C-alpha positions in Angstrom: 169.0 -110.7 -98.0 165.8 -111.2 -99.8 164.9 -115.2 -101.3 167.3 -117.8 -101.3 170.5 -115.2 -102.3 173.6 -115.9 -100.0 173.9 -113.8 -97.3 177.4 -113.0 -98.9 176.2 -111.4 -101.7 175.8 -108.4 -99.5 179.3 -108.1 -97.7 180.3 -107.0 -101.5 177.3 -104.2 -102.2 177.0 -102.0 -99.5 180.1 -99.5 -98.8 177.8 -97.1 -96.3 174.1 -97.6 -94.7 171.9 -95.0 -96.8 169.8 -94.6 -93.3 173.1 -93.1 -91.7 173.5 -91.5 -95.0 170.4 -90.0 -95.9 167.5 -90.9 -93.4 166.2 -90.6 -89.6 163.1 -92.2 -88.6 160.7 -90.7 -86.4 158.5 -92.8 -83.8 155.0 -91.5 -83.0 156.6 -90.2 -79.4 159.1 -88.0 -81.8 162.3 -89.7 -81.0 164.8 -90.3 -83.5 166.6 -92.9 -84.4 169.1 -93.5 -87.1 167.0 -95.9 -88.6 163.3 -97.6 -88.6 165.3 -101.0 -87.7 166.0 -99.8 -84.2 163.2 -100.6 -82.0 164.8 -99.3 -78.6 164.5 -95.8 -79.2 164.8 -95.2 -75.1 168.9 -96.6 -75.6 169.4 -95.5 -79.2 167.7 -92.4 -79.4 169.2 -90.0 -81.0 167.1 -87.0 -79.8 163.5 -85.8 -79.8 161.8 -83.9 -82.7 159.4 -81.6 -80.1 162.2 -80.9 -77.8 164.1 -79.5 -81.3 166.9 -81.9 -81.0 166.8 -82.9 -84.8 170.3 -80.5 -85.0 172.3 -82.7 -83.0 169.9 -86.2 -84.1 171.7 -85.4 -87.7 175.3 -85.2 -85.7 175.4 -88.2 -84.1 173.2 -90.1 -87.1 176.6 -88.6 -88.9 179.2 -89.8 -86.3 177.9 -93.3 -87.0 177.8 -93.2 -90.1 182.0 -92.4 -90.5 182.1 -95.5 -87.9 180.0 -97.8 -89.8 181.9 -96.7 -93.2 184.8 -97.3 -91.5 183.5 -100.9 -90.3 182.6 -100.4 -86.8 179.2 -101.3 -85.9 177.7 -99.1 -83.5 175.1 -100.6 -80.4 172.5 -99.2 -82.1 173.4 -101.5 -85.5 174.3 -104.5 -84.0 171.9 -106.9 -85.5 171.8 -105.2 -89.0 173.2 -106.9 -92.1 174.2 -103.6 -93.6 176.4 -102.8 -90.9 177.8 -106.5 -90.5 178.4 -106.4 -94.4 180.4 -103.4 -94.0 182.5 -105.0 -91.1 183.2 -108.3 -92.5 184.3 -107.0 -96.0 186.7 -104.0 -94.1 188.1 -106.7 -91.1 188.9 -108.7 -94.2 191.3 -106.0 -96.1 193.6 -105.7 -92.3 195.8 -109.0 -92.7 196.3 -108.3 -96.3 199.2 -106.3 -98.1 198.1 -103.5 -100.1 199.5 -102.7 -103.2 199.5 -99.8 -106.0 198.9 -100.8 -109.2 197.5 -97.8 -111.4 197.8 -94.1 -111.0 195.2 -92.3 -108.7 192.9 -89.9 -110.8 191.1 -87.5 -108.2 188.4 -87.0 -110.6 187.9 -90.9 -110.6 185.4 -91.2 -107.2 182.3 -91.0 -107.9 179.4 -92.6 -106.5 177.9 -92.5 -109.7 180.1 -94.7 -111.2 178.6 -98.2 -109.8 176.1 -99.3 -112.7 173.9 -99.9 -109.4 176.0 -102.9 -108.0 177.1 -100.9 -105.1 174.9 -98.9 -102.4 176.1 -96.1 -100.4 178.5 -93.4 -100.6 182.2 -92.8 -98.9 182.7 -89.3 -98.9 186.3 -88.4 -100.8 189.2 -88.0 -98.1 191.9 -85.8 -100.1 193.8 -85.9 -97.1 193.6 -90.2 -96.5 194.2 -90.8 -100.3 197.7 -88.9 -99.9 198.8 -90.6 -96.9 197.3 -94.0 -97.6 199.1 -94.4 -101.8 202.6 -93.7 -100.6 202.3 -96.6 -98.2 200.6 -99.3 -100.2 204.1 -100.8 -101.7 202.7 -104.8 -101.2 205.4 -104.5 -97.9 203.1 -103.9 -95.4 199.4 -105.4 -94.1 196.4 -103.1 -93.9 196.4 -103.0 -90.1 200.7 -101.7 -90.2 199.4 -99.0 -92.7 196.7 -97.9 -90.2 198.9 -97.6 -87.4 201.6 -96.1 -89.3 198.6 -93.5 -90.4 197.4 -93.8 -86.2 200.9 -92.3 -85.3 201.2 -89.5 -88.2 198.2 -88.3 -87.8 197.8 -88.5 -83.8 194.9 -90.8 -83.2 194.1 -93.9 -81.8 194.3 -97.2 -84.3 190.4 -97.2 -84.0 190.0 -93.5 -85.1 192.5 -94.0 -87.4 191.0 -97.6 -88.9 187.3 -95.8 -89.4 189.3 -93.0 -91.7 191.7 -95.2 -93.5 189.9 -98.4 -94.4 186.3 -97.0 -96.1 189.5 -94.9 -98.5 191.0 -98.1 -99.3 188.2 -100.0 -100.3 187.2 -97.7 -102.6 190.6 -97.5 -104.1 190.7 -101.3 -104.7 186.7 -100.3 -106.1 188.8 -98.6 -108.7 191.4 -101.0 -109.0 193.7 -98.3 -108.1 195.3 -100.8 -105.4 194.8 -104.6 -105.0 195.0 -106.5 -101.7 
């Protein structure tokens, strides 16, 4: 956080990290890395430009990108306040009982839609928003929903938690549900 602002300020504006999003950072050695945070680019590397690995650099920078969407924080991330942010503000919604309160319009998720307070994008999960709604009655916590989800779709909780809990905070976002 920049100045004297509250480091809390920032578990509220960032729902992805635009490096996982939109970036890879290339050391003078042509490694890549997810990010020009990550120093260790001999543990976090995520392959080497001159070798032509930037195909499979752009997977992986992708695979942790759905985790730390979905508020797990990857080695690599560990000491970053983006990632942390993320976290906190998704660990949060698990004890709490979600609830519908207005009618889901598809065409309602855009990233543009912000007026700049938030940063990042969750890509739209047709699929999540259909399971999740029908279960989000104010009965059950966040964490019963995502096992509930775990079990239909045939996942583990934490596969299941990275998919589920990025849809859900964008639906309170919209004020579609409330915790």
């Amino acid at each position: 956080a920049a100045g004297n602002e509250s480091p809390k300020k920032w578990i509220a504006t960032y729902r992805s990290c635009p490096w996982l999003t939109d970036g890879l950072y290339v050391n003078r050695h042509g490694d890549l890395t997810a990010c020009s945070r990550i120093l260790d680019s001999d543990q976090h590397t995520l392959g080497n430009l001159a070798r032509g690995e930037a195909e499979q650099a752009l997977i992986v920078r992708d695979e942790r990108g759905k985790q730390v969407r979905g508020g797990e924080i990857p080695t690599a991330c560990q000491d970053c306040f983006i990632a942390d942010s993320i976290s906190t503000r998704l660990s949060n919604l698990l004890p709490k009982k979600l609830r519908q309160v207005k009618r889901w319009k598809q065409n309602s998720w855009s990233p543009d839609d912000d007026d700049g307070r938030i940063l990042g994008d969750v890509p739209y999960d047709a699929d999540a928003v259909q399971a999740l709604l029908p279960l989000c009655d104010g009965d059950a916590t966040t964490e019963e929903i995502v096992a509930v989800l775990s079990e239909r779709w045939s996942v583990d909780q934490k596969t299941a938690r990275v998919r589920t809990l990025p849809v859900a905070n964008e639906l309170i976002r919209e004020g579609v549900l409330i915790a």
